[in-house]
């Protein structure tokens, strides 16, 4: 057994802020790895210093093989297990090969400066993600922290908040937390005019929505007006019922077959930051509208593929065993349900909606073979009729939902 890789969290206060045990690990190392900025924070020693190459992750196996048998210490910013290199190393080497000595995270330090309860404050990382990723976390009178990519992130966040009806929100940008050059900038999103500050910063947002701003929660059933496109979508009442049948949980993967406007996949991903989705759509114009809606509603990582089932083989391995499949279009396409069923993992859920007599009849056949639940929804909406209000019926929707119990294919 070789010594484990020791990962030491280090803050902007550098060597002075390290515990005695963290210092001992750095001093005893044969090899110290980290960014150039982190390596500059520790005193000179006989250890070999290795600055991270770019791109980093593909190079890691070779780096550790090169220094096999030596005592290796890795420097990380703050808490290595909080959006840090520690997570990457555990995934690569295993938890038994990595020992972590954490430092207070930037989020912990930010909450300490602001007097916010850390356990009640959500954190959204924009370090390697588009700024649109922030959207699902926004809500009137909520507080959250944003981990910035660089010094330009605060202005991008202020612009996003203003565009999405959260212009009155209070922003506090905390730079170089814990270090001798720690800084603070305050303002509102709509009036943000500060020049870019430190590259290392955390943004605290005290959200305030403008009067009349569209209210978008993580719960299923967003208003139809939240989506743009040609109107090809599962309407919000049926969408809410469909998402409940699909039953998303953190970390699960959905395949949305017949994406239309992307409503089901988008709402699936909004329920939890770890939920992922793939949608299939044959129309190029609708692919564009799905991509646009996904970005606007804060899930820009939604993967969009072409015509089902031909495009099933294009899905990358980490998304190829769906926990749930929704079929909202093409139910009567020859062999489509069979292909979906064969891809669904055992224990996964399949939900299919039908609005035509032919597709409804097919769902009845599958129900007779596989069981599950068969429902029919009829929604009426009150609309003006002269000086009165009348009930206008929407198209009835038949829905079949089932949990796959075995690997068998329906005959």
mmCIF file of C-alpha atoms in Angstrom:
data_model
loop_
_atom_site.group_PDB
_atom_site.id
_atom_site.type_symbol
_atom_site.label_atom_id
_atom_site.label_comp_id
_atom_site.label_asym_id
_atom_site.label_seq_id
_atom_site.Cartn_x
_atom_site.Cartn_y
_atom_site.Cartn_z
ATOM 1 C CA UNK A 1 0.000 0.000 0.000
ATOM 2 C CA UNK A 2 1.338 3.426 -0.949
ATOM 3 C CA UNK A 3 0.551 6.483 1.109
ATOM 4 C CA UNK A 4 -2.785 8.120 0.292
ATOM 5 C CA UNK A 5 -2.909 11.371 -1.635
ATOM 6 C CA UNK A 6 -3.320 14.150 0.929
ATOM 7 C CA UNK A 7 -5.486 17.059 -0.176
ATOM 8 C CA UNK A 8 -5.028 20.232 1.847
ATOM 9 C CA UNK A 9 -7.504 23.070 1.616
ATOM 10 C CA UNK A 10 -5.865 26.476 1.625
ATOM 11 C CA UNK A 11 -7.514 29.876 1.748
ATOM 12 C CA UNK A 12 -6.583 33.340 0.564
ATOM 13 C CA UNK A 13 -4.818 33.782 3.931
ATOM 14 C CA UNK A 14 -2.282 31.203 2.742
ATOM 15 C CA UNK A 15 0.219 29.587 5.094
ATOM 16 C CA UNK A 16 -0.911 31.648 8.105
ATOM 17 C CA UNK A 17 -4.411 30.242 7.898
ATOM 18 C CA UNK A 18 -3.399 26.567 7.841
ATOM 19 C CA UNK A 19 -3.685 24.293 10.849
ATOM 20 C CA UNK A 20 -0.511 22.667 12.242
ATOM 21 C CA UNK A 21 -1.558 19.296 10.818
ATOM 22 C CA UNK A 22 -2.062 20.788 7.348
ATOM 23 C CA UNK A 23 1.364 22.437 7.487
ATOM 24 C CA UNK A 24 3.004 19.162 8.523
ATOM 25 C CA UNK A 25 1.504 17.347 5.543
ATOM 26 C CA UNK A 26 2.813 19.966 3.119
ATOM 27 C CA UNK A 27 6.266 19.964 4.719
ATOM 28 C CA UNK A 28 6.484 16.156 4.656
ATOM 29 C CA UNK A 29 5.442 15.808 1.005
ATOM 30 C CA UNK A 30 7.820 14.732 -1.742
ATOM 31 C CA UNK A 31 5.562 16.302 -4.360
ATOM 32 C CA UNK A 32 3.176 19.251 -3.977
ATOM 33 C CA UNK A 33 0.590 19.811 -6.703
ATOM 34 C CA UNK A 34 -1.748 22.756 -7.197
ATOM 35 C CA UNK A 35 -2.406 25.868 -9.211
ATOM 36 C CA UNK A 36 0.349 28.412 -9.592
ATOM 37 C CA UNK A 37 -1.542 30.752 -7.258
ATOM 38 C CA UNK A 38 -1.843 28.065 -4.566
ATOM 39 C CA UNK A 39 1.799 26.980 -4.834
ATOM 40 C CA UNK A 40 2.869 30.600 -4.337
ATOM 41 C CA UNK A 41 1.086 30.640 -0.943
ATOM 42 C CA UNK A 42 3.411 28.081 0.689
ATOM 43 C CA UNK A 43 7.054 28.506 1.672
ATOM 44 C CA UNK A 44 9.952 26.971 -0.228
ATOM 45 C CA UNK A 45 10.753 23.316 0.516
ATOM 46 C CA UNK A 46 12.688 20.396 -1.039
ATOM 47 C CA UNK A 47 9.418 19.037 -2.498
ATOM 48 C CA UNK A 48 8.904 18.916 -6.247
ATOM 49 C CA UNK A 49 6.263 21.465 -7.227
ATOM 50 C CA UNK A 50 3.848 20.546 -9.999
ATOM 51 C CA UNK A 51 1.547 23.242 -11.381
ATOM 52 C CA UNK A 52 -1.715 21.966 -12.792
ATOM 53 C CA UNK A 53 -1.736 21.554 -16.573
ATOM 54 C CA UNK A 54 -4.709 22.514 -18.720
ATOM 55 C CA UNK A 55 -6.948 20.645 -19.292
ATOM 56 C CA UNK A 56 -6.524 19.184 -15.821
ATOM 57 C CA UNK A 57 -8.772 16.148 -15.431
ATOM 58 C CA UNK A 58 -7.431 14.116 -18.414
ATOM 59 C CA UNK A 59 -3.884 14.675 -17.155
ATOM 60 C CA UNK A 60 -4.456 13.489 -13.574
ATOM 61 C CA UNK A 61 -3.931 9.704 -14.059
ATOM 62 C CA UNK A 62 -0.586 10.319 -15.777
ATOM 63 C CA UNK A 63 0.553 12.767 -13.102
ATOM 64 C CA UNK A 64 -0.092 10.347 -10.272
ATOM 65 C CA UNK A 65 1.492 7.462 -12.174
ATOM 66 C CA UNK A 66 4.584 9.598 -12.770
ATOM 67 C CA UNK A 67 4.950 10.218 -9.030
ATOM 68 C CA UNK A 68 3.898 6.752 -7.858
ATOM 69 C CA UNK A 69 5.587 5.768 -4.585
ATOM 70 C CA UNK A 70 6.158 9.354 -3.471
ATOM 71 C CA UNK A 71 4.247 11.216 -0.825
ATOM 72 C CA UNK A 72 1.970 13.551 -2.763
ATOM 73 C CA UNK A 73 0.155 16.571 -1.339
ATOM 74 C CA UNK A 74 -2.462 18.381 -3.408
ATOM 75 C CA UNK A 75 -3.409 21.976 -2.638
ATOM 76 C CA UNK A 76 -7.049 22.962 -3.090
ATOM 77 C CA UNK A 77 -9.022 26.159 -2.606
ATOM 78 C CA UNK A 78 -10.983 26.206 0.646
ATOM 79 C CA UNK A 79 -12.876 22.990 1.311
ATOM 80 C CA UNK A 80 -11.652 20.459 -1.298
ATOM 81 C CA UNK A 81 -14.933 18.539 -1.088
ATOM 82 C CA UNK A 82 -17.074 21.607 -1.774
ATOM 83 C CA UNK A 83 -17.083 22.003 -5.565
ATOM 84 C CA UNK A 84 -13.359 21.243 -5.390
ATOM 85 C CA UNK A 85 -10.579 18.989 -6.651
ATOM 86 C CA UNK A 86 -11.135 16.610 -3.721
ATOM 87 C CA UNK A 87 -14.331 15.317 -5.311
ATOM 88 C CA UNK A 88 -12.534 14.707 -8.612
ATOM 89 C CA UNK A 89 -9.709 12.813 -6.900
ATOM 90 C CA UNK A 90 -12.071 10.606 -4.890
ATOM 91 C CA UNK A 91 -13.926 9.718 -8.089
ATOM 92 C CA UNK A 92 -10.627 8.938 -9.809
ATOM 93 C CA UNK A 93 -8.720 7.120 -7.047
ATOM 94 C CA UNK A 94 -11.357 6.003 -4.540
ATOM 95 C CA UNK A 95 -12.085 7.327 -1.065
ATOM 96 C CA UNK A 96 -9.532 5.004 0.565
ATOM 97 C CA UNK A 97 -6.721 6.569 -1.506
ATOM 98 C CA UNK A 98 -7.500 10.178 -0.642
ATOM 99 C CA UNK A 99 -7.220 11.978 2.701
ATOM 100 C CA UNK A 100 -8.677 15.471 2.924
ATOM 101 C CA UNK A 101 -7.766 18.255 5.351
ATOM 102 C CA UNK A 102 -10.406 20.926 4.711
ATOM 103 C CA UNK A 103 -10.248 24.677 5.136
ATOM 104 C CA UNK A 104 -13.417 26.794 5.543
ATOM 105 C CA UNK A 105 -15.145 27.023 2.181
ATOM 106 C CA UNK A 106 -15.816 30.342 0.473
ATOM 107 C CA UNK A 107 -19.530 29.786 1.159
ATOM 108 C CA UNK A 108 -18.868 29.314 4.876
ATOM 109 C CA UNK A 109 -16.784 32.476 4.993
ATOM 110 C CA UNK A 110 -19.407 34.429 3.035
ATOM 111 C CA UNK A 111 -22.182 33.404 5.436
ATOM 112 C CA UNK A 112 -19.950 34.369 8.370
ATOM 113 C CA UNK A 113 -19.415 37.840 6.894
ATOM 114 C CA UNK A 114 -23.099 38.372 6.121
ATOM 115 C CA UNK A 115 -24.605 36.816 9.232
ATOM 116 C CA UNK A 116 -26.552 34.306 7.129
ATOM 117 C CA UNK A 117 -27.285 30.783 8.341
ATOM 118 C CA UNK A 118 -25.075 28.528 6.222
ATOM 119 C CA UNK A 119 -27.457 25.560 6.532
ATOM 120 C CA UNK A 120 -30.331 27.635 5.116
ATOM 121 C CA UNK A 121 -28.425 29.252 2.245
ATOM 122 C CA UNK A 122 -28.423 27.507 -1.170
ATOM 123 C CA UNK A 123 -25.226 27.682 -3.206
ATOM 124 C CA UNK A 124 -25.110 27.732 -7.007
ATOM 125 C CA UNK A 125 -21.790 27.240 -8.763
ATOM 126 C CA UNK A 126 -21.191 29.117 -12.007
ATOM 127 C CA UNK A 127 -17.510 28.147 -12.100
ATOM 128 C CA UNK A 128 -17.997 25.819 -15.060
ATOM 129 C CA UNK A 129 -21.630 26.500 -15.936
ATOM 130 C CA UNK A 130 -23.570 29.134 -17.905
ATOM 131 C CA UNK A 131 -25.055 32.002 -15.929
ATOM 132 C CA UNK A 132 -28.555 30.784 -16.935
ATOM 133 C CA UNK A 133 -28.033 27.893 -14.499
ATOM 134 C CA UNK A 134 -28.909 30.346 -11.738
ATOM 135 C CA UNK A 135 -32.532 30.819 -12.879
ATOM 136 C CA UNK A 136 -34.261 27.892 -11.072
ATOM 137 C CA UNK A 137 -32.861 29.044 -7.717
ATOM 138 C CA UNK A 138 -34.402 32.519 -7.966
ATOM 139 C CA UNK A 139 -37.438 33.376 -5.887
ATOM 140 C CA UNK A 140 -38.830 36.466 -4.201
ATOM 141 C CA UNK A 141 -37.349 37.034 -0.718
ATOM 142 C CA UNK A 142 -34.907 34.110 -0.999
ATOM 143 C CA UNK A 143 -31.190 34.299 -0.281
ATOM 144 C CA UNK A 144 -28.484 32.417 -2.121
ATOM 145 C CA UNK A 145 -24.775 32.388 -2.813
ATOM 146 C CA UNK A 146 -23.141 32.169 -6.223
ATOM 147 C CA UNK A 147 -19.626 30.835 -6.773
ATOM 148 C CA UNK A 148 -18.209 32.986 -9.575
ATOM 149 C CA UNK A 149 -16.227 31.885 -12.590
ATOM 150 C CA UNK A 150 -14.193 35.097 -12.619
ATOM 151 C CA UNK A 151 -14.302 38.852 -12.047
ATOM 152 C CA UNK A 152 -16.921 39.325 -14.792
ATOM 153 C CA UNK A 153 -19.510 36.993 -13.227
ATOM 154 C CA UNK A 154 -21.075 39.629 -10.902
ATOM 155 C CA UNK A 155 -22.012 41.871 -13.833
ATOM 156 C CA UNK A 156 -23.417 38.894 -15.751
ATOM 157 C CA UNK A 157 -25.496 37.858 -12.738
ATOM 158 C CA UNK A 158 -26.782 41.421 -12.277
ATOM 159 C CA UNK A 159 -27.809 41.515 -15.939
ATOM 160 C CA UNK A 160 -29.576 38.154 -15.673
ATOM 161 C CA UNK A 161 -31.470 39.204 -12.557
ATOM 162 C CA UNK A 162 -32.604 42.418 -14.209
ATOM 163 C CA UNK A 163 -33.769 40.595 -17.353
ATOM 164 C CA UNK A 164 -35.714 38.034 -15.314
ATOM 165 C CA UNK A 165 -37.655 40.523 -13.199
ATOM 166 C CA UNK A 166 -35.336 40.525 -10.167
ATOM 167 C CA UNK A 167 -33.793 43.965 -10.710
ATOM 168 C CA UNK A 168 -34.437 45.167 -7.112
ATOM 169 C CA UNK A 169 -32.357 42.284 -5.687
ATOM 170 C CA UNK A 170 -29.485 43.254 -3.377
ATOM 171 C CA UNK A 171 -26.048 41.987 -4.465
ATOM 172 C CA UNK A 172 -22.949 41.712 -2.303
ATOM 173 C CA UNK A 173 -19.708 40.623 -3.964
ATOM 174 C CA UNK A 174 -17.105 39.313 -1.525
ATOM 175 C CA UNK A 175 -13.610 39.059 -2.981
ATOM 176 C CA UNK A 176 -10.489 37.232 -1.737
ATOM 177 C CA UNK A 177 -12.362 35.967 1.318
ATOM 178 C CA UNK A 178 -10.123 35.366 4.313
ATOM 179 C CA UNK A 179 -7.100 37.036 2.769
ATOM 180 C CA UNK A 180 -5.369 40.337 3.478
ATOM 181 C CA UNK A 181 -6.978 41.897 0.388
ATOM 182 C CA UNK A 182 -10.543 40.860 1.216
ATOM 183 C CA UNK A 183 -13.054 43.217 -0.381
ATOM 184 C CA UNK A 184 -16.766 43.894 -0.510
ATOM 185 C CA UNK A 185 -19.015 45.562 -3.095
ATOM 186 C CA UNK A 186 -22.736 46.239 -2.556
ATOM 187 C CA UNK A 187 -25.546 47.315 -4.841
ATOM 188 C CA UNK A 188 -28.732 46.342 -6.619
ATOM 189 C CA UNK A 189 -28.911 44.220 -9.757
ATOM 190 C CA UNK A 190 -30.619 46.846 -11.915
ATOM 191 C CA UNK A 191 -28.172 49.580 -10.903
ATOM 192 C CA UNK A 192 -24.983 47.512 -10.792
ATOM 193 C CA UNK A 193 -22.150 49.675 -12.093
ATOM 194 C CA UNK A 194 -19.061 48.435 -10.262
ATOM 195 C CA UNK A 195 -15.944 47.708 -12.259
ATOM 196 C CA UNK A 196 -14.708 44.083 -12.245
ATOM 197 C CA UNK A 197 -12.985 43.288 -8.965
ATOM 198 C CA UNK A 198 -11.053 40.242 -7.731
ATOM 199 C CA UNK A 199 -11.149 37.112 -9.872
ATOM 200 C CA UNK A 200 -11.879 35.001 -6.780
ATOM 201 C CA UNK A 201 -15.269 36.145 -5.509
ATOM 202 C CA UNK A 202 -18.582 34.967 -4.121
ATOM 203 C CA UNK A 203 -21.856 36.735 -4.900
ATOM 204 C CA UNK A 204 -24.553 36.947 -2.230
ATOM 205 C CA UNK A 205 -28.039 37.610 -3.602
ATOM 206 C CA UNK A 206 -30.965 38.782 -1.510
ATOM 207 C CA UNK A 207 -33.660 38.225 -4.146
ATOM 208 C CA UNK A 208 -36.461 40.705 -4.674
ATOM 209 C CA UNK A 209 -38.908 40.293 -7.543
ATOM 210 C CA UNK A 210 -40.472 43.193 -9.375
ATOM 211 C CA UNK A 211 -44.228 43.623 -9.182
ATOM 212 C CA UNK A 212 -45.874 41.487 -11.863
ATOM 213 C CA UNK A 213 -42.813 39.329 -12.557
ATOM 214 C CA UNK A 214 -43.703 35.825 -13.784
ATOM 215 C CA UNK A 215 -43.495 33.469 -10.807
ATOM 216 C CA UNK A 216 -41.556 30.327 -11.667
ATOM 217 C CA UNK A 217 -41.102 27.677 -8.992
ATOM 218 C CA UNK A 218 -39.446 24.258 -9.025
ATOM 219 C CA UNK A 219 -42.823 22.563 -8.647
ATOM 220 C CA UNK A 220 -44.252 20.993 -11.843
ATOM 221 C CA UNK A 221 -46.770 22.916 -13.894
ATOM 222 C CA UNK A 222 -45.160 26.174 -14.974
ATOM 223 C CA UNK A 223 -47.461 28.562 -16.848
ATOM 224 C CA UNK A 224 -47.622 27.847 -20.568
ATOM 225 C CA UNK A 225 -46.492 31.446 -21.100
ATOM 226 C CA UNK A 226 -43.101 30.532 -19.614
ATOM 227 C CA UNK A 227 -42.315 28.619 -22.821
ATOM 228 C CA UNK A 228 -41.903 29.967 -26.344
ATOM 229 C CA UNK A 229 -42.407 28.162 -29.637
ATOM 230 C CA UNK A 230 -45.126 26.938 -31.951
ATOM 231 C CA UNK A 231 -47.472 25.827 -29.177
ATOM 232 C CA UNK A 232 -46.586 22.128 -29.470
ATOM 233 C CA UNK A 233 -46.400 21.331 -25.770
ATOM 234 C CA UNK A 234 -47.967 19.401 -22.939
ATOM 235 C CA UNK A 235 -50.229 22.020 -21.350
ATOM 236 C CA UNK A 236 -49.533 22.930 -17.778
ATOM 237 C CA UNK A 237 -52.398 21.062 -16.031
ATOM 238 C CA UNK A 238 -51.581 17.778 -17.783
ATOM 239 C CA UNK A 239 -47.862 18.532 -17.513
ATOM 240 C CA UNK A 240 -48.119 18.722 -13.719
ATOM 241 C CA UNK A 241 -49.938 15.387 -13.619
ATOM 242 C CA UNK A 242 -47.392 13.863 -16.012
ATOM 243 C CA UNK A 243 -44.419 15.001 -13.917
ATOM 244 C CA UNK A 244 -46.075 13.543 -10.825
ATOM 245 C CA UNK A 245 -46.419 10.205 -12.626
ATOM 246 C CA UNK A 246 -42.765 10.353 -13.731
ATOM 247 C CA UNK A 247 -41.783 11.072 -10.103
ATOM 248 C CA UNK A 248 -38.353 12.719 -10.540
ATOM 249 C CA UNK A 249 -35.748 12.246 -7.819
ATOM 250 C CA UNK A 250 -32.283 13.736 -7.389
ATOM 251 C CA UNK A 251 -29.720 12.267 -9.770
ATOM 252 C CA UNK A 252 -32.201 10.489 -12.031
ATOM 253 C CA UNK A 253 -32.219 10.601 -15.837
ATOM 254 C CA UNK A 254 -35.302 11.167 -18.016
ATOM 255 C CA UNK A 255 -35.752 10.437 -21.712
ATOM 256 C CA UNK A 256 -38.403 12.731 -23.222
ATOM 257 C CA UNK A 257 -39.492 11.274 -26.568
ATOM 258 C CA UNK A 258 -41.165 13.815 -28.853
ATOM 259 C CA UNK A 259 -39.852 16.947 -27.176
ATOM 260 C CA UNK A 260 -42.053 19.586 -28.826
ATOM 261 C CA UNK A 261 -41.222 22.664 -26.768
ATOM 262 C CA UNK A 262 -39.192 20.673 -24.214
ATOM 263 C CA UNK A 263 -41.651 21.289 -21.398
ATOM 264 C CA UNK A 264 -41.477 17.872 -19.700
ATOM 265 C CA UNK A 265 -37.685 17.536 -19.834
ATOM 266 C CA UNK A 266 -37.172 21.120 -18.692
ATOM 267 C CA UNK A 267 -39.517 20.819 -15.740
ATOM 268 C CA UNK A 268 -37.964 17.456 -14.800
ATOM 269 C CA UNK A 269 -34.528 19.101 -14.604
ATOM 270 C CA UNK A 270 -35.839 22.096 -12.653
ATOM 271 C CA UNK A 271 -37.137 19.888 -9.825
ATOM 272 C CA UNK A 272 -33.578 19.304 -8.546
ATOM 273 C CA UNK A 273 -30.121 20.469 -9.684
ATOM 274 C CA UNK A 274 -28.951 16.840 -10.016
ATOM 275 C CA UNK A 275 -31.812 15.744 -12.297
ATOM 276 C CA UNK A 276 -30.705 15.211 -15.911
ATOM 277 C CA UNK A 277 -32.697 14.740 -19.090
ATOM 278 C CA UNK A 278 -32.441 13.820 -22.756
ATOM 279 C CA UNK A 279 -35.067 14.835 -25.270
ATOM 280 C CA UNK A 280 -35.646 13.589 -28.808
ATOM 281 C CA UNK A 281 -37.190 15.768 -31.513
ATOM 282 C CA UNK A 282 -37.183 15.294 -35.296
ATOM 283 C CA UNK A 283 -38.060 18.892 -36.255
ATOM 284 C CA UNK A 284 -35.028 21.167 -36.489
ATOM 285 C CA UNK A 285 -37.174 24.213 -35.688
ATOM 286 C CA UNK A 286 -38.453 22.558 -32.532
ATOM 287 C CA UNK A 287 -34.940 21.532 -31.531
ATOM 288 C CA UNK A 288 -34.106 25.235 -31.603
ATOM 289 C CA UNK A 289 -37.116 26.137 -29.482
ATOM 290 C CA UNK A 290 -36.275 23.403 -26.946
ATOM 291 C CA UNK A 291 -32.727 24.733 -26.648
ATOM 292 C CA UNK A 292 -34.020 28.289 -26.247
ATOM 293 C CA UNK A 293 -36.565 27.310 -23.594
ATOM 294 C CA UNK A 294 -34.000 25.253 -21.689
ATOM 295 C CA UNK A 295 -31.612 28.201 -21.470
ATOM 296 C CA UNK A 296 -34.362 30.658 -20.536
ATOM 297 C CA UNK A 297 -35.615 28.432 -17.726
ATOM 298 C CA UNK A 298 -32.223 27.654 -16.257
ATOM 299 C CA UNK A 299 -31.377 24.169 -17.540
ATOM 300 C CA UNK A 300 -29.031 24.860 -20.477
ATOM 301 C CA UNK A 301 -27.422 21.419 -20.100
ATOM 302 C CA UNK A 302 -30.549 19.668 -21.439
ATOM 303 C CA UNK A 303 -29.307 17.260 -24.131
ATOM 304 C CA UNK A 304 -31.308 17.357 -27.383
ATOM 305 C CA UNK A 305 -31.064 14.580 -29.979
ATOM 306 C CA UNK A 306 -32.810 13.852 -33.262
ATOM 307 C CA UNK A 307 -35.577 11.507 -34.330
ATOM 308 C CA UNK A 308 -36.510 8.609 -32.028
ATOM 309 C CA UNK A 309 -35.736 5.743 -31.958
ATOM 310 C CA UNK A 310 -32.919 6.212 -34.501
ATOM 311 C CA UNK A 311 -31.132 8.708 -32.245
ATOM 312 C CA UNK A 312 -31.271 6.453 -29.171
ATOM 313 C CA UNK A 313 -27.840 5.148 -30.083
ATOM 314 C CA UNK A 314 -26.366 8.662 -30.036
ATOM 315 C CA UNK A 315 -26.934 9.113 -26.307
ATOM 316 C CA UNK A 316 -23.679 9.072 -24.275
ATOM 317 C CA UNK A 317 -23.131 6.220 -21.836
ATOM 318 C CA UNK A 318 -23.827 8.244 -18.680
ATOM 319 C CA UNK A 319 -27.342 9.047 -19.954
ATOM 320 C CA UNK A 320 -28.108 5.765 -21.738
ATOM 321 C CA UNK A 321 -29.940 3.937 -18.928
ATOM 322 C CA UNK A 322 -32.917 6.186 -18.172
ATOM 323 C CA UNK A 323 -34.739 6.028 -14.848
ATOM 324 C CA UNK A 324 -37.886 7.311 -16.553
ATOM 325 C CA UNK A 325 -39.164 7.684 -20.107
ATOM 326 C CA UNK A 326 -41.957 9.956 -21.240
ATOM 327 C CA UNK A 327 -43.520 9.404 -24.650
ATOM 328 C CA UNK A 328 -45.450 12.496 -25.629
ATOM 329 C CA UNK A 329 -45.331 12.115 -29.393
ATOM 330 C CA UNK A 330 -45.147 9.293 -31.899
ATOM 331 C CA UNK A 331 -46.906 6.766 -29.682
ATOM 332 C CA UNK A 332 -48.284 4.932 -32.730
ATOM 333 C CA UNK A 333 -44.932 4.933 -34.563
ATOM 334 C CA UNK A 334 -44.125 1.303 -35.366
ATOM 335 C CA UNK A 335 -41.898 -0.193 -32.678
ATOM 336 C CA UNK A 336 -41.328 3.039 -30.741
ATOM 337 C CA UNK A 337 -42.807 1.863 -27.443
ATOM 338 C CA UNK A 338 -40.914 -1.438 -27.751
ATOM 339 C CA UNK A 339 -37.625 0.419 -28.202
ATOM 340 C CA UNK A 340 -38.386 2.696 -25.266
ATOM 341 C CA UNK A 341 -39.287 -0.253 -23.077
ATOM 342 C CA UNK A 342 -36.070 -2.101 -23.927
ATOM 343 C CA UNK A 343 -33.977 0.977 -23.003
ATOM 344 C CA UNK A 344 -35.735 1.608 -19.687
ATOM 345 C CA UNK A 345 -33.867 0.163 -16.728
ATOM 346 C CA UNK A 346 -35.593 -2.362 -14.454
ATOM 347 C CA UNK A 347 -37.372 -0.385 -11.743
ATOM 348 C CA UNK A 348 -37.738 2.624 -14.038
ATOM 349 C CA UNK A 349 -41.014 4.349 -14.921
ATOM 350 C CA UNK A 350 -42.582 4.829 -18.323
ATOM 351 C CA UNK A 351 -45.360 7.343 -18.920
ATOM 352 C CA UNK A 352 -47.111 7.818 -22.260
ATOM 353 C CA UNK A 353 -49.822 10.340 -23.142
ATOM 354 C CA UNK A 354 -52.307 9.913 -25.982
ATOM 355 C CA UNK A 355 -54.805 12.322 -27.538
ATOM 356 C CA UNK A 356 -56.024 10.259 -30.513
ATOM 357 C CA UNK A 357 -58.220 7.163 -30.533
ATOM 358 C CA UNK A 358 -55.493 5.165 -32.265
ATOM 359 C CA UNK A 359 -52.771 6.031 -29.750
ATOM 360 C CA UNK A 360 -55.201 5.472 -26.881
ATOM 361 C CA UNK A 361 -55.983 1.990 -28.200
ATOM 362 C CA UNK A 362 -52.265 1.176 -28.295
ATOM 363 C CA UNK A 363 -51.813 2.277 -24.699
ATOM 364 C CA UNK A 364 -54.695 0.011 -23.722
ATOM 365 C CA UNK A 365 -52.850 -2.946 -25.311
ATOM 366 C CA UNK A 366 -49.675 -2.184 -23.375
ATOM 367 C CA UNK A 367 -51.687 -1.765 -20.198
ATOM 368 C CA UNK A 368 -53.209 -5.234 -20.688
ATOM 369 C CA UNK A 369 -49.710 -6.769 -21.057
ATOM 370 C CA UNK A 370 -47.716 -4.796 -18.491
ATOM 371 C CA UNK A 371 -50.238 -3.465 -15.996
ATOM 372 C CA UNK A 372 -49.589 -0.128 -14.401
ATOM 373 C CA UNK A 373 -52.202 2.615 -14.282
ATOM 374 C CA UNK A 374 -54.435 3.938 -17.025
ATOM 375 C CA UNK A 375 -56.066 7.327 -16.569
ATOM 376 C CA UNK A 376 -57.938 9.860 -18.658
ATOM 377 C CA UNK A 377 -57.871 13.594 -17.996
ATOM 378 C CA UNK A 378 -60.326 16.205 -19.205
ATOM 379 C CA UNK A 379 -59.509 19.824 -18.398
ATOM 380 C CA UNK A 380 -61.957 22.696 -18.780
ATOM 381 C CA UNK A 381 -60.893 26.332 -18.706
ATOM 382 C CA UNK A 382 -63.183 29.227 -17.940
ATOM 383 C CA UNK A 383 -63.248 31.693 -20.858
ATOM 384 C CA UNK A 384 -65.388 34.728 -21.727
ATOM 385 C CA UNK A 385 -68.632 34.151 -23.622
ATOM 386 C CA UNK A 386 -70.296 37.478 -24.289
ATOM 387 C CA UNK A 387 -70.761 39.039 -20.880
ATOM 388 C CA UNK A 388 -70.536 35.677 -19.139
ATOM 389 C CA UNK A 389 -67.998 32.908 -18.538
ATOM 390 C CA UNK A 390 -68.194 29.507 -20.218
ATOM 391 C CA UNK A 391 -66.225 26.302 -19.744
ATOM 392 C CA UNK A 392 -64.058 25.503 -22.772
ATOM 393 C CA UNK A 393 -62.942 21.859 -22.919
ATOM 394 C CA UNK A 394 -59.343 21.012 -23.774
ATOM 395 C CA UNK A 395 -58.498 17.813 -25.661
ATOM 396 C CA UNK A 396 -58.895 14.792 -23.366
ATOM 397 C CA UNK A 397 -55.608 13.019 -22.616
ATOM 398 C CA UNK A 398 -55.253 9.303 -21.900
ATOM 399 C CA UNK A 399 -52.197 8.439 -19.808
ATOM 400 C CA UNK A 400 -50.553 5.097 -19.159
ATOM 401 C CA UNK A 401 -47.877 4.872 -16.459
ATOM 402 C CA UNK A 402 -46.009 1.770 -15.340
ATOM 403 C CA UNK A 403 -42.927 0.622 -13.444
ATOM 404 C CA UNK A 404 -40.781 -1.898 -15.309
ATOM 405 C CA UNK A 405 -40.480 -5.067 -13.242
ATOM 406 C CA UNK A 406 -38.219 -7.232 -15.456
ATOM 407 C CA UNK A 407 -35.981 -7.164 -18.533
ATOM 408 C CA UNK A 408 -38.584 -8.888 -20.679
ATOM 409 C CA UNK A 409 -39.938 -7.308 -23.857
ATOM 410 C CA UNK A 410 -43.685 -7.204 -24.403
ATOM 411 C CA UNK A 411 -44.869 -9.727 -26.997
#
